[in-house]
Amino acid sequence: MVEAIKEIGVLKARTTAMAVSARRSLWLLQWTADADSRKGVEGLPFTGKALFEDELDKWISTATAGTSHESLVCSYFNLEQNLTNDKDIPGANIRPARDWKTPTTVFIDMSLYTVITLDTTLQSLSTYIWFTMEWQNEFISWNPDYFCGIDSFATPGTNLWLPDLYIYELTDGDQTSAVIPYVFVSSDGLISDYKPMRIVSSCTLDTFKFPFDKQTCSLTFGSYIHTIADIVMCPKSNSSQVGKNTQDIFVSKGEWSLLDISVSNTTLWSEGSGYSQVIFTISLQRTPLIYILNIFIPACIFVLLDIISVFIHIGNGSRLNFKVTVILGFSVLLLILNDILPSSDKPPVLGIFCCVCLAVMVVSIMSTIATSYMLMLSETQPHVPGWIKFLIIRHLARILCFRVQSSKQDQAHVIRARMGGNDDGVKAYAAPLQWRKDIEEKGRTHLEVTILKRLLAEILQIQQDLAFSRNTDDKSGWYIAALIVDRLFLILHIIIVIVMFVVVICMWVT
């Protein structure tokens, strides 16, 4: 029994000695120190606690004390070979967690460099960002003192496990970004992936206040396959730090300026599984100057021209031709606006304003046609209907503060103007008066004949007066009705345009 125990003790001692010898040989092979340092390690006594790893590291540190990094022959290649030959480090296909129940925490950071385009028609955002992603590989670690102070190095990302990062708003593949295949590996196992990215993403736009609109777009980073049981996405920096970093490097390009950028994390639940996400919210504001100069001011000029056209004479077709020309120019402006604005269920207030102005211009053309038709009826149909006299000339004129001239002298002036200033008609009406005087001078022979002639002259005079009064009233009535209708549409036009201006400005300000 005693001999068996001795043999077991000898066997354990030999096993320990072989393990120590093998470990010392491995250190000497891996270590690239000079010959003196190696001899110092070879002569160390490996007894007691020196057999353990921590104590052996102390012996090695003591033996190499005084040896400078400059005297060591080290390289990134030796370090990478040391890690590559380590069979305990999993490859690119295995998530680097010692316990499969422990999720890998991935830290996401982003800085917005510039906004390339924000297509309002396609509702897509094209940005250029500086992207950072970090995670821990629990199987990688080394002591920088053993490798000349090297605490990190770059290696191709294909050699290591990488998270399956996905951008949920992505609409176009990244074909123009610079390809950076390397990642940084630190001595504590931290893997850092730095790269620039060009992202074309979808963005729901609200253009109701165009061109004074502010847009908010999001970039959501997360794992497409791994759930929160495997990968947890977390922002590396808070919103204030992300905003500061972005403001320091942001380059304003085109019509958009950066207001703010914030970051948050959330969990997307789908079919009972949770997917961790990091969301970067980008707030942008449009520069409105170019749209004010090219769209809004020309629209106001067209509206003003349409209002001023009321001072063109109503009797000829010059006013109608001018209004048609204005409305054609305004239609071209609407076509330009239609190419700029997106297709959405909520049209911008500027588009509503232009459509209302176009509708008012069309109604103004219709009013011009109506007044021209009234003037035409004064020639072909002298009699003015009673309802026009009652509604327009009597009541509507009073509401619009329009003074109706009813004296015969004024009526004769209106007729004279419509007849081109010809007074022959008036002179013709005065002819029976002279004929009555002749009858009175010549006829005094018979009393009966004289009375009959006087009665005949009075009847003729009454007939001529009635015809003159009827003709004068009819022609001046049509003319006055046309003026009243023209003033009515002018006032409505001005009121609608002013109301729309106030509404548009209030919408933009608030």
Short mmCIF file of C-alpha atoms in Angstrom, two decimals:
data_model
loop_
_atom_site.label_atom_id
_atom_site.label_comp_id
_atom_site.label_asym_id
_atom_site.label_seq_id
_atom_site.Cartn_x
_atom_site.Cartn_y
_atom_site.Cartn_z
CA MET A 1 0.00 0.00 0.00
CA VAL A 2 2.83 2.39 0.90
CA GLU A 3 4.62 1.65 -2.33
CA ALA A 4 1.47 2.30 -4.34
CA ILE A 5 1.07 5.66 -2.68
CA LYS A 6 4.67 6.53 -3.46
CA GLU A 7 4.21 5.57 -7.10
CA ILE A 8 1.11 7.76 -7.34
CA GLY A 9 3.05 10.68 -5.83
CA VAL A 10 5.94 10.18 -8.22
CA LEU A 11 3.49 10.03 -11.16
CA LYS A 12 1.84 13.29 -10.11
CA ALA A 13 5.23 14.94 -9.71
CA ARG A 14 6.33 13.83 -13.17
CA THR A 15 3.04 15.03 -14.66
CA THR A 16 3.42 18.42 -13.01
CA ALA A 17 7.02 18.69 -14.13
CA MET A 18 6.07 17.86 -17.70
CA ALA A 19 3.29 20.48 -17.63
CA VAL A 20 5.64 23.13 -16.27
CA SER A 21 8.31 22.24 -18.79
CA ALA A 22 5.83 22.35 -21.66
CA ARG A 23 4.44 25.67 -20.51
CA ARG A 24 7.93 27.15 -20.15
CA SER A 25 8.89 25.94 -23.61
CA LEU A 26 5.73 27.47 -25.05
CA TRP A 27 6.54 30.81 -23.44
CA LEU A 28 10.05 30.69 -24.80
CA LEU A 29 8.85 29.87 -28.29
CA GLN A 30 6.15 32.60 -28.29
CA TRP A 31 8.35 35.17 -26.66
CA THR A 32 10.70 37.15 -28.91
CA ALA A 33 12.99 38.54 -26.22
CA ASP A 34 16.76 38.54 -26.48
CA ALA A 35 18.97 35.61 -25.41
CA ASP A 36 19.86 37.02 -21.97
CA SER A 37 16.21 37.35 -21.02
CA ARG A 38 15.50 33.81 -22.20
CA LYS A 39 18.33 32.39 -20.08
CA GLY A 40 16.93 34.27 -17.10
CA VAL A 41 13.61 32.53 -17.55
CA GLU A 42 15.23 29.14 -18.12
CA GLY A 43 17.06 29.34 -14.80
CA LEU A 44 13.98 30.18 -12.74
CA PRO A 45 13.06 27.67 -10.02
CA PHE A 46 9.55 26.35 -10.67
CA THR A 47 8.49 25.21 -7.23
CA GLY A 48 5.42 25.62 -5.11
CA LYS A 49 3.14 28.42 -6.23
CA ALA A 50 5.46 29.13 -9.14
CA LEU A 51 3.70 26.29 -10.91
CA PHE A 52 0.54 28.39 -11.18
CA GLU A 53 -0.13 30.91 -13.91
CA ASP A 54 -0.25 34.07 -11.80
CA GLU A 55 3.01 33.26 -10.00
CA LEU A 56 4.71 32.28 -13.24
CA ASP A 57 3.70 35.62 -14.79
CA LYS A 58 5.37 37.34 -11.83
CA TRP A 59 8.56 35.33 -12.37
CA ILE A 60 8.58 36.28 -16.04
CA SER A 61 7.99 39.94 -15.23
CA THR A 62 10.83 39.81 -12.72
CA ALA A 63 13.16 38.13 -15.18
CA THR A 64 12.42 40.69 -17.86
CA ALA A 65 12.66 43.64 -15.53
CA GLY A 66 14.94 46.21 -17.04
CA THR A 67 14.37 44.95 -20.56
CA SER A 68 13.07 47.86 -22.71
CA HIS A 69 10.49 47.57 -25.47
CA GLU A 70 13.08 48.81 -27.89
CA SER A 71 15.24 45.73 -27.24
CA LEU A 72 12.32 43.43 -28.06
CA VAL A 73 11.62 42.34 -31.60
CA CYS A 74 7.77 42.60 -31.85
CA SER A 75 5.28 43.05 -34.71
CA TYR A 76 1.55 43.01 -35.39
CA PHE A 77 2.13 39.79 -37.28
CA ASN A 78 3.40 37.98 -34.18
CA LEU A 79 0.43 39.19 -32.19
CA GLU A 80 -2.05 38.16 -34.86
CA GLN A 81 -0.39 34.77 -35.25
CA ASN A 82 -0.59 34.26 -31.50
CA LEU A 83 -4.33 34.93 -31.58
CA THR A 84 -4.90 32.91 -34.74
CA ASN A 85 -3.14 29.84 -33.37
CA ASP A 86 -5.14 29.98 -30.17
CA LYS A 87 -7.72 27.22 -30.55
CA ASP A 88 -9.81 28.68 -27.74
CA ILE A 89 -10.85 31.67 -29.90
CA PRO A 90 -13.94 30.86 -32.02
CA GLY A 91 -14.11 31.80 -35.67
CA ALA A 92 -16.34 34.18 -37.57
CA ASN A 93 -19.33 31.83 -37.44
CA ILE A 94 -19.77 31.66 -33.65
CA ARG A 95 -21.01 34.46 -31.40
CA PRO A 96 -18.09 35.16 -28.97
CA ALA A 97 -19.85 34.49 -25.66
CA ARG A 98 -18.55 31.99 -23.11
CA ASP A 99 -22.09 31.42 -21.85
CA TRP A 100 -24.66 31.13 -24.62
CA LYS A 101 -27.31 32.53 -22.27
CA THR A 102 -25.37 35.79 -21.99
CA PRO A 103 -26.35 38.22 -24.80
CA THR A 104 -23.68 40.17 -26.63
CA THR A 105 -24.01 43.91 -26.11
CA VAL A 106 -23.38 45.93 -29.27
CA PHE A 107 -22.80 49.68 -28.90
CA ILE A 108 -23.90 51.87 -31.83
CA ASP A 109 -22.78 55.43 -32.53
CA MET A 110 -23.29 57.72 -35.50
CA SER A 111 -22.31 61.22 -36.60
CA LEU A 112 -24.16 62.86 -39.50
CA TYR A 113 -21.69 64.34 -41.96
CA THR A 114 -24.08 65.79 -44.56
CA VAL A 115 -27.53 65.52 -46.10
CA ILE A 116 -27.03 64.75 -49.77
CA THR A 117 -30.65 65.00 -50.89
CA LEU A 118 -34.14 64.86 -49.43
CA ASP A 119 -36.37 63.91 -52.33
CA THR A 120 -39.85 65.26 -51.57
CA THR A 121 -41.37 63.45 -54.54
CA LEU A 122 -40.02 60.00 -53.68
CA GLN A 123 -39.95 60.83 -49.94
CA SER A 124 -36.44 59.45 -49.49
CA LEU A 125 -33.46 60.77 -47.52
CA SER A 126 -29.89 60.36 -48.74
CA THR A 127 -27.26 60.94 -46.05
CA TYR A 128 -23.56 60.40 -45.46
CA ILE A 129 -22.63 59.29 -41.92
CA TRP A 130 -19.65 58.23 -39.84
CA PHE A 131 -20.65 54.97 -38.22
CA THR A 132 -19.20 53.18 -35.16
CA MET A 133 -20.08 49.75 -33.78
CA GLU A 134 -18.40 48.08 -30.80
CA TRP A 135 -18.85 44.75 -29.01
CA GLN A 136 -16.92 42.45 -26.70
CA ASN A 137 -15.23 39.22 -27.79
CA GLU A 138 -14.92 37.28 -24.56
CA PHE A 139 -12.30 34.89 -25.98
CA ILE A 140 -9.73 37.52 -27.01
CA SER A 141 -7.28 39.09 -24.55
CA TRP A 142 -3.54 39.58 -24.13
CA ASN A 143 -1.09 41.43 -21.97
CA PRO A 144 0.36 44.38 -23.94
CA ASP A 145 3.58 44.16 -21.91
CA TYR A 146 4.39 40.84 -23.58
CA PHE A 147 4.00 42.35 -27.06
CA CYS A 148 5.99 45.56 -26.85
CA GLY A 149 3.05 47.56 -25.52
CA ILE A 150 0.70 46.76 -28.42
CA ASP A 151 -2.80 47.20 -27.04
CA SER A 152 -4.76 47.15 -30.32
CA PHE A 153 -4.36 46.35 -33.99
CA ALA A 154 -6.43 46.29 -37.18
CA THR A 155 -7.44 43.06 -38.81
CA PRO A 156 -9.87 42.12 -41.60
CA GLY A 157 -13.38 41.76 -40.29
CA THR A 158 -13.82 38.46 -42.10
CA ASN A 159 -11.65 36.78 -39.47
CA LEU A 160 -13.97 37.65 -36.61
CA TRP A 161 -17.63 37.40 -35.76
CA LEU A 162 -19.64 40.47 -36.81
CA PRO A 163 -23.19 41.43 -35.76
CA ASP A 164 -25.81 41.20 -38.52
CA LEU A 165 -26.52 44.92 -38.61
CA TYR A 166 -29.59 46.06 -40.56
CA ILE A 167 -31.02 49.53 -41.26
CA TYR A 168 -34.80 49.22 -41.22
CA GLU A 169 -35.49 52.34 -43.37
CA LEU A 170 -32.98 51.36 -46.06
CA THR A 171 -34.43 51.60 -49.58
CA ASP A 172 -31.35 51.45 -51.79
CA GLY A 173 -28.21 49.33 -51.61
CA ASP A 174 -24.99 51.08 -50.66
CA GLN A 175 -22.90 50.93 -53.83
CA THR A 176 -20.93 54.18 -53.53
CA SER A 177 -19.59 54.13 -49.95
CA ALA A 178 -15.91 53.53 -49.30
CA VAL A 179 -15.25 49.88 -48.43
CA ILE A 180 -13.42 49.58 -45.09
CA PRO A 181 -12.82 45.85 -44.49
CA TYR A 182 -10.86 46.26 -41.25
CA VAL A 183 -11.88 46.29 -37.60
CA PHE A 184 -9.86 47.22 -34.52
CA VAL A 185 -9.15 44.56 -31.88
CA SER A 186 -8.16 45.73 -28.38
CA SER A 187 -6.22 43.79 -25.74
CA ASP A 188 -9.32 43.51 -23.54
CA GLY A 189 -11.32 41.86 -26.37
CA LEU A 190 -13.18 44.98 -27.52
CA ILE A 191 -13.92 44.89 -31.26
CA SER A 192 -14.49 48.31 -32.93
CA ASP A 193 -15.87 48.76 -36.43
CA TYR A 194 -15.43 52.30 -37.86
CA LYS A 195 -16.60 53.12 -41.38
CA PRO A 196 -18.32 55.83 -43.44
CA MET A 197 -21.68 54.96 -44.92
CA ARG A 198 -23.93 56.45 -47.58
CA ILE A 199 -27.54 55.63 -46.71
CA VAL A 200 -30.65 56.08 -48.84
CA SER A 201 -33.62 55.65 -46.53
CA SER A 202 -37.34 56.26 -46.59
CA CYS A 203 -38.73 59.28 -44.74
CA THR A 204 -42.36 60.25 -44.29
CA LEU A 205 -42.58 63.97 -45.08
CA ASP A 206 -45.08 66.53 -43.83
CA THR A 207 -45.09 69.37 -46.37
CA PHE A 208 -48.19 71.21 -45.14
CA LYS A 209 -46.11 74.29 -44.21
CA PHE A 210 -43.97 74.18 -47.35
CA PRO A 211 -41.56 75.95 -47.85
CA PHE A 212 -41.25 76.69 -44.10
CA ASP A 213 -41.52 73.01 -43.20
CA LYS A 214 -39.42 70.99 -40.78
CA GLN A 215 -38.86 67.30 -41.43
CA THR A 216 -38.02 64.50 -39.01
CA CYS A 217 -36.42 61.33 -40.35
CA SER A 218 -35.19 58.25 -38.50
CA LEU A 219 -32.39 55.75 -39.00
CA THR A 220 -33.05 52.52 -37.10
CA PHE A 221 -30.14 50.12 -36.54
CA GLY A 222 -30.77 46.62 -35.29
CA SER A 223 -30.19 42.92 -35.75
CA TYR A 224 -32.30 41.25 -38.38
CA ILE A 225 -31.88 37.63 -37.18
CA HIS A 226 -30.70 37.66 -33.57
CA THR A 227 -33.25 38.43 -30.87
CA ILE A 228 -32.60 40.22 -27.58
CA ALA A 229 -31.62 36.86 -26.11
CA ASP A 230 -28.52 36.94 -28.34
CA ILE A 231 -27.79 40.60 -29.16
CA VAL A 232 -28.69 43.79 -27.29
CA MET A 233 -28.21 47.06 -29.21
CA CYS A 234 -27.31 50.10 -27.10
CA PRO A 235 -26.32 53.67 -28.01
CA LYS A 236 -22.69 54.41 -27.23
CA SER A 237 -23.36 58.12 -26.55
CA ASN A 238 -26.34 60.08 -25.30
CA SER A 239 -28.34 62.51 -27.44
CA SER A 240 -26.42 65.62 -26.38
CA GLN A 241 -23.08 64.05 -27.21
CA VAL A 242 -24.32 62.73 -30.56
CA GLY A 243 -25.70 66.18 -31.39
CA LYS A 244 -22.42 67.87 -30.44
CA ASN A 245 -20.35 65.43 -32.49
CA THR A 246 -22.62 65.94 -35.48
CA GLN A 247 -22.61 69.74 -35.24
CA ASP A 248 -18.80 69.71 -35.21
CA ILE A 249 -18.51 67.86 -38.52
CA PHE A 250 -21.82 68.61 -40.29
CA VAL A 251 -21.53 70.16 -43.72
CA SER A 252 -24.67 71.95 -44.92
CA LYS A 253 -25.39 71.08 -48.51
CA GLY A 254 -28.35 72.22 -50.61
CA GLU A 255 -31.59 73.48 -49.12
CA TRP A 256 -31.58 71.64 -45.77
CA SER A 257 -30.01 72.65 -42.47
CA LEU A 258 -29.64 70.48 -39.38
CA LEU A 259 -31.74 71.35 -36.34
CA ASP A 260 -31.08 68.45 -34.00
CA ILE A 261 -30.19 64.77 -33.82
CA SER A 262 -31.17 62.48 -30.95
CA VAL A 263 -30.70 58.80 -30.12
CA SER A 264 -32.83 56.24 -28.30
CA ASN A 265 -33.13 52.49 -28.04
CA THR A 266 -36.21 50.33 -28.11
CA THR A 267 -37.34 46.76 -28.70
CA LEU A 268 -39.34 45.66 -31.72
CA TRP A 269 -41.67 42.75 -30.99
CA SER A 270 -42.63 40.44 -33.83
CA GLU A 271 -44.30 37.04 -33.47
CA GLY A 272 -43.39 36.83 -29.81
CA SER A 273 -39.70 37.64 -30.34
CA GLY A 274 -38.00 40.91 -29.41
CA TYR A 275 -35.39 42.63 -31.56
CA SER A 276 -33.21 45.31 -30.02
CA GLN A 277 -32.95 48.59 -31.94
CA VAL A 278 -31.10 51.90 -31.74
CA ILE A 279 -32.95 54.81 -33.36
CA PHE A 280 -31.29 58.06 -34.50
CA THR A 281 -33.83 60.83 -35.10
CA ILE A 282 -32.70 63.59 -37.47
CA SER A 283 -34.53 66.96 -37.53
CA LEU A 284 -34.05 69.11 -40.65
CA GLN A 285 -35.34 72.52 -41.72
CA ARG A 286 -35.78 73.71 -45.29
CA THR A 287 -34.21 76.95 -46.49
CA PRO A 288 -37.27 78.80 -47.89
CA LEU A 289 -35.63 81.73 -49.70
CA ILE A 290 -35.40 80.10 -53.12
CA TYR A 291 -39.07 79.07 -53.06
CA ILE A 292 -40.21 82.50 -51.88
CA LEU A 293 -38.40 84.15 -54.78
CA ASN A 294 -39.38 81.62 -57.46
CA ILE A 295 -42.93 80.66 -56.49
CA PHE A 296 -44.64 82.78 -53.85
CA ILE A 297 -43.68 86.25 -55.10
CA PRO A 298 -44.57 85.47 -58.77
CA ALA A 299 -47.93 84.07 -57.59
CA CYS A 300 -48.63 87.31 -55.69
CA ILE A 301 -47.72 89.34 -58.79
CA PHE A 302 -50.16 87.37 -60.95
CA VAL A 303 -52.94 87.85 -58.39
CA LEU A 304 -52.23 91.60 -58.24
CA LEU A 305 -52.32 91.88 -62.04
CA ASP A 306 -55.67 90.11 -62.13
CA ILE A 307 -57.09 92.59 -59.60
CA ILE A 308 -55.67 95.65 -61.40
CA SER A 309 -57.24 94.50 -64.66
CA VAL A 310 -60.58 95.83 -63.39
CA PHE A 311 -59.46 99.32 -64.50
CA ILE A 312 -59.41 98.23 -68.14
CA HIS A 313 -62.48 99.48 -70.07
CA ILE A 314 -65.39 97.09 -69.77
CA GLY A 315 -66.92 97.77 -73.18
CA ASN A 316 -64.29 96.05 -75.35
CA GLY A 317 -62.47 92.74 -75.19
CA SER A 318 -59.14 94.05 -73.91
CA ARG A 319 -59.90 93.12 -70.32
CA LEU A 320 -60.87 89.57 -71.23
CA ASN A 321 -57.71 89.04 -73.28
CA PHE A 322 -55.56 90.36 -70.45
CA LYS A 323 -57.19 88.08 -67.86
CA VAL A 324 -56.75 85.01 -70.07
CA THR A 325 -53.04 85.83 -70.47
CA VAL A 326 -52.63 86.18 -66.69
CA ILE A 327 -54.35 82.88 -65.97
CA LEU A 328 -52.16 81.07 -68.53
CA GLY A 329 -49.01 82.39 -66.84
CA PHE A 330 -50.36 81.34 -63.46
CA SER A 331 -51.05 77.85 -64.80
CA VAL A 332 -47.40 77.50 -65.79
CA LEU A 333 -46.43 78.45 -62.24
CA LEU A 334 -48.72 75.72 -60.89
CA LEU A 335 -47.03 73.14 -63.13
CA ILE A 336 -43.65 74.08 -61.65
CA LEU A 337 -45.09 73.81 -58.14
CA ASN A 338 -46.58 70.41 -58.92
CA ASP A 339 -43.13 69.03 -59.84
CA ILE A 340 -41.73 70.15 -56.49
CA LEU A 341 -44.41 69.02 -54.06
CA PRO A 342 -44.77 65.35 -53.04
CA SER A 343 -47.82 63.24 -53.73
CA SER A 344 -49.60 63.02 -50.39
CA ASP A 345 -53.06 63.09 -48.92
CA LYS A 346 -52.29 66.35 -47.11
CA PRO A 347 -51.44 69.05 -49.67
CA PRO A 348 -49.31 72.03 -48.59
CA VAL A 349 -50.95 75.30 -47.70
CA LEU A 350 -49.08 77.04 -50.53
CA GLY A 351 -50.63 74.66 -53.05
CA ILE A 352 -54.10 75.34 -51.59
CA PHE A 353 -53.45 79.07 -51.84
CA CYS A 354 -52.45 78.82 -55.51
CA CYS A 355 -55.48 76.66 -56.35
CA VAL A 356 -57.85 79.11 -54.67
CA CYS A 357 -56.24 82.02 -56.53
CA LEU A 358 -56.63 80.11 -59.81
CA ALA A 359 -60.31 79.48 -59.05
CA VAL A 360 -60.85 83.17 -58.25
CA MET A 361 -59.19 84.12 -61.55
CA VAL A 362 -61.53 81.79 -63.43
CA VAL A 363 -64.54 83.31 -61.68
CA SER A 364 -63.19 86.76 -62.53
CA ILE A 365 -63.09 85.78 -66.23
CA MET A 366 -66.67 84.56 -65.96
CA SER A 367 -67.72 87.91 -64.45
CA THR A 368 -66.03 89.75 -67.32
CA ILE A 369 -67.93 87.61 -69.80
CA ALA A 370 -71.19 88.33 -67.92
CA THR A 371 -70.70 92.10 -67.97
CA SER A 372 -69.80 92.04 -71.67
CA TYR A 373 -72.97 90.08 -72.33
CA MET A 374 -75.05 92.70 -70.48
CA LEU A 375 -73.60 95.45 -72.63
CA MET A 376 -74.42 93.42 -75.72
CA LEU A 377 -78.03 93.03 -74.57
CA SER A 378 -78.32 96.82 -74.30
CA GLU A 379 -78.04 96.90 -78.10
CA THR A 380 -80.14 93.88 -79.04
CA GLN A 381 -82.68 93.81 -76.18
CA PRO A 382 -83.33 97.32 -74.87
CA HIS A 383 -85.86 96.23 -72.25
CA VAL A 384 -84.27 95.45 -68.84
CA PRO A 385 -86.08 92.66 -66.94
CA GLY A 386 -87.81 93.71 -63.76
CA TRP A 387 -85.87 91.31 -61.51
CA ILE A 388 -82.59 92.85 -62.65
CA LYS A 389 -83.89 96.31 -61.81
CA PHE A 390 -85.14 95.08 -58.45
CA LEU A 391 -82.21 92.92 -57.32
CA ILE A 392 -79.21 94.54 -58.95
CA ILE A 393 -79.95 98.18 -59.66
CA ARG A 394 -82.08 98.87 -56.61
CA HIS A 395 -80.80 96.62 -53.78
CA LEU A 396 -77.36 95.32 -54.75
CA ALA A 397 -76.22 98.80 -55.79
CA ARG A 398 -77.24 100.10 -52.36
CA ILE A 399 -75.30 97.31 -50.59
CA LEU A 400 -72.18 98.00 -52.67
CA CYS A 401 -72.55 101.79 -52.16
CA PHE A 402 -72.98 102.29 -55.90
CA ARG A 403 -74.74 105.61 -56.79
CA VAL A 404 -77.24 105.18 -59.61
CA GLN A 405 -77.70 108.32 -61.83
CA SER A 406 -81.39 108.62 -62.72
CA SER A 407 -81.76 112.12 -64.16
CA LYS A 408 -82.59 112.48 -67.78
CA GLN A 409 -79.50 114.53 -68.40
CA ASP A 410 -77.30 111.76 -67.05
CA GLN A 411 -79.29 109.13 -68.90
CA ALA A 412 -78.92 111.10 -72.13
CA HIS A 413 -75.18 111.34 -71.45
CA VAL A 414 -74.96 107.54 -71.06
CA ILE A 415 -76.87 106.97 -74.29
CA ARG A 416 -74.78 109.57 -76.06
CA ALA A 417 -71.65 107.79 -74.91
CA ARG A 418 -72.93 104.40 -76.02
CA MET A 419 -73.99 105.87 -79.42
CA GLY A 420 -70.56 107.40 -79.97
CA GLY A 421 -71.48 110.96 -79.01
CA ASN A 422 -74.16 111.40 -81.73
CA ASP A 423 -76.88 113.97 -80.80
CA ASP A 424 -79.08 113.39 -83.85
CA GLY A 425 -81.45 111.21 -81.88
CA VAL A 426 -81.99 113.94 -79.29
CA LYS A 427 -82.55 116.54 -81.95
CA ALA A 428 -85.10 114.26 -83.61
CA TYR A 429 -87.13 114.21 -80.40
CA ALA A 430 -87.25 118.00 -80.34
CA ALA A 431 -88.80 118.22 -83.88
CA PRO A 432 -92.50 117.85 -82.78
CA LEU A 433 -92.13 120.91 -80.54
CA GLN A 434 -91.33 123.15 -83.53
CA TRP A 435 -94.18 121.61 -85.52
CA ARG A 436 -96.62 122.40 -82.68
CA LYS A 437 -95.58 126.07 -82.72
CA ASP A 438 -96.19 126.30 -86.47
CA ILE A 439 -99.65 124.89 -86.05
CA GLU A 440 -100.46 127.44 -83.37
CA GLU A 441 -99.29 130.31 -85.59
CA LYS A 442 -101.11 129.19 -88.72
CA GLY A 443 -104.29 127.63 -87.45
CA ARG A 444 -106.68 130.12 -85.84
CA THR A 445 -109.49 129.94 -88.36
CA HIS A 446 -111.58 127.26 -86.91
CA LEU A 447 -111.67 126.58 -83.21
CA GLU A 448 -112.51 122.94 -83.57
CA VAL A 449 -109.71 122.31 -86.02
CA THR A 450 -107.31 124.14 -83.76
CA ILE A 451 -108.28 122.10 -80.70
CA LEU A 452 -107.94 118.86 -82.63
CA LYS A 453 -104.57 119.81 -83.96
CA ARG A 454 -103.42 120.78 -80.48
CA LEU A 455 -104.62 117.47 -79.11
CA LEU A 456 -102.83 115.65 -81.92
CA ALA A 457 -99.61 117.55 -81.20
CA GLU A 458 -99.81 116.80 -77.48
CA ILE A 459 -100.40 113.12 -78.16
CA LEU A 460 -97.40 112.98 -80.48
CA GLN A 461 -95.28 114.76 -77.89
CA ILE A 462 -96.34 112.34 -75.18
CA GLN A 463 -95.56 109.41 -77.47
CA GLN A 464 -92.07 110.74 -78.25
CA ASP A 465 -91.38 111.46 -74.57
CA LEU A 466 -92.42 107.95 -73.60
CA ALA A 467 -90.23 106.41 -76.32
CA PHE A 468 -87.28 108.58 -75.30
CA SER A 469 -87.72 107.74 -71.62
CA ARG A 470 -88.09 104.00 -72.30
CA ASN A 471 -85.05 103.85 -74.57
CA THR A 472 -82.96 105.87 -72.14
CA ASP A 473 -83.96 103.84 -69.11
CA ASP A 474 -83.32 100.49 -70.84
CA LYS A 475 -79.88 101.28 -72.20
CA SER A 476 -78.62 103.00 -69.06
CA GLY A 477 -80.12 100.18 -66.97
CA TRP A 478 -78.05 97.49 -68.68
CA TYR A 479 -74.94 99.59 -68.37
CA ILE A 480 -75.48 100.30 -64.68
CA ALA A 481 -76.24 96.63 -63.99
CA ALA A 482 -73.00 95.63 -65.69
CA LEU A 483 -71.03 98.10 -63.56
CA ILE A 484 -72.67 96.81 -60.37
CA VAL A 485 -71.92 93.17 -61.20
CA ASP A 486 -68.33 94.06 -62.07
CA ARG A 487 -67.87 95.82 -58.73
CA LEU A 488 -69.41 92.86 -56.88
CA PHE A 489 -66.90 90.39 -58.29
CA LEU A 490 -64.03 92.79 -57.66
CA ILE A 491 -64.89 93.08 -53.97
CA LEU A 492 -65.30 89.29 -53.61
CA HIS A 493 -61.97 88.76 -55.37
CA ILE A 494 -60.14 91.12 -53.01
CA ILE A 495 -61.77 89.63 -49.89
CA ILE A 496 -60.91 86.03 -50.85
CA VAL A 497 -57.30 86.88 -51.69
CA ILE A 498 -56.81 88.81 -48.43
CA VAL A 499 -58.30 85.95 -46.39
CA MET A 500 -56.04 83.42 -48.11
CA PHE A 501 -52.97 85.60 -47.50
CA VAL A 502 -53.80 85.84 -43.80
CA VAL A 503 -54.42 82.09 -43.52
CA VAL A 504 -51.16 81.20 -45.30
CA ILE A 505 -49.08 83.58 -43.18
CA CYS A 506 -50.69 82.35 -39.95
CA MET A 507 -50.02 78.74 -40.92
CA TRP A 508 -46.37 79.50 -41.68
CA VAL A 509 -45.84 81.50 -38.49
CA THR A 510 -47.43 78.92 -36.18
#
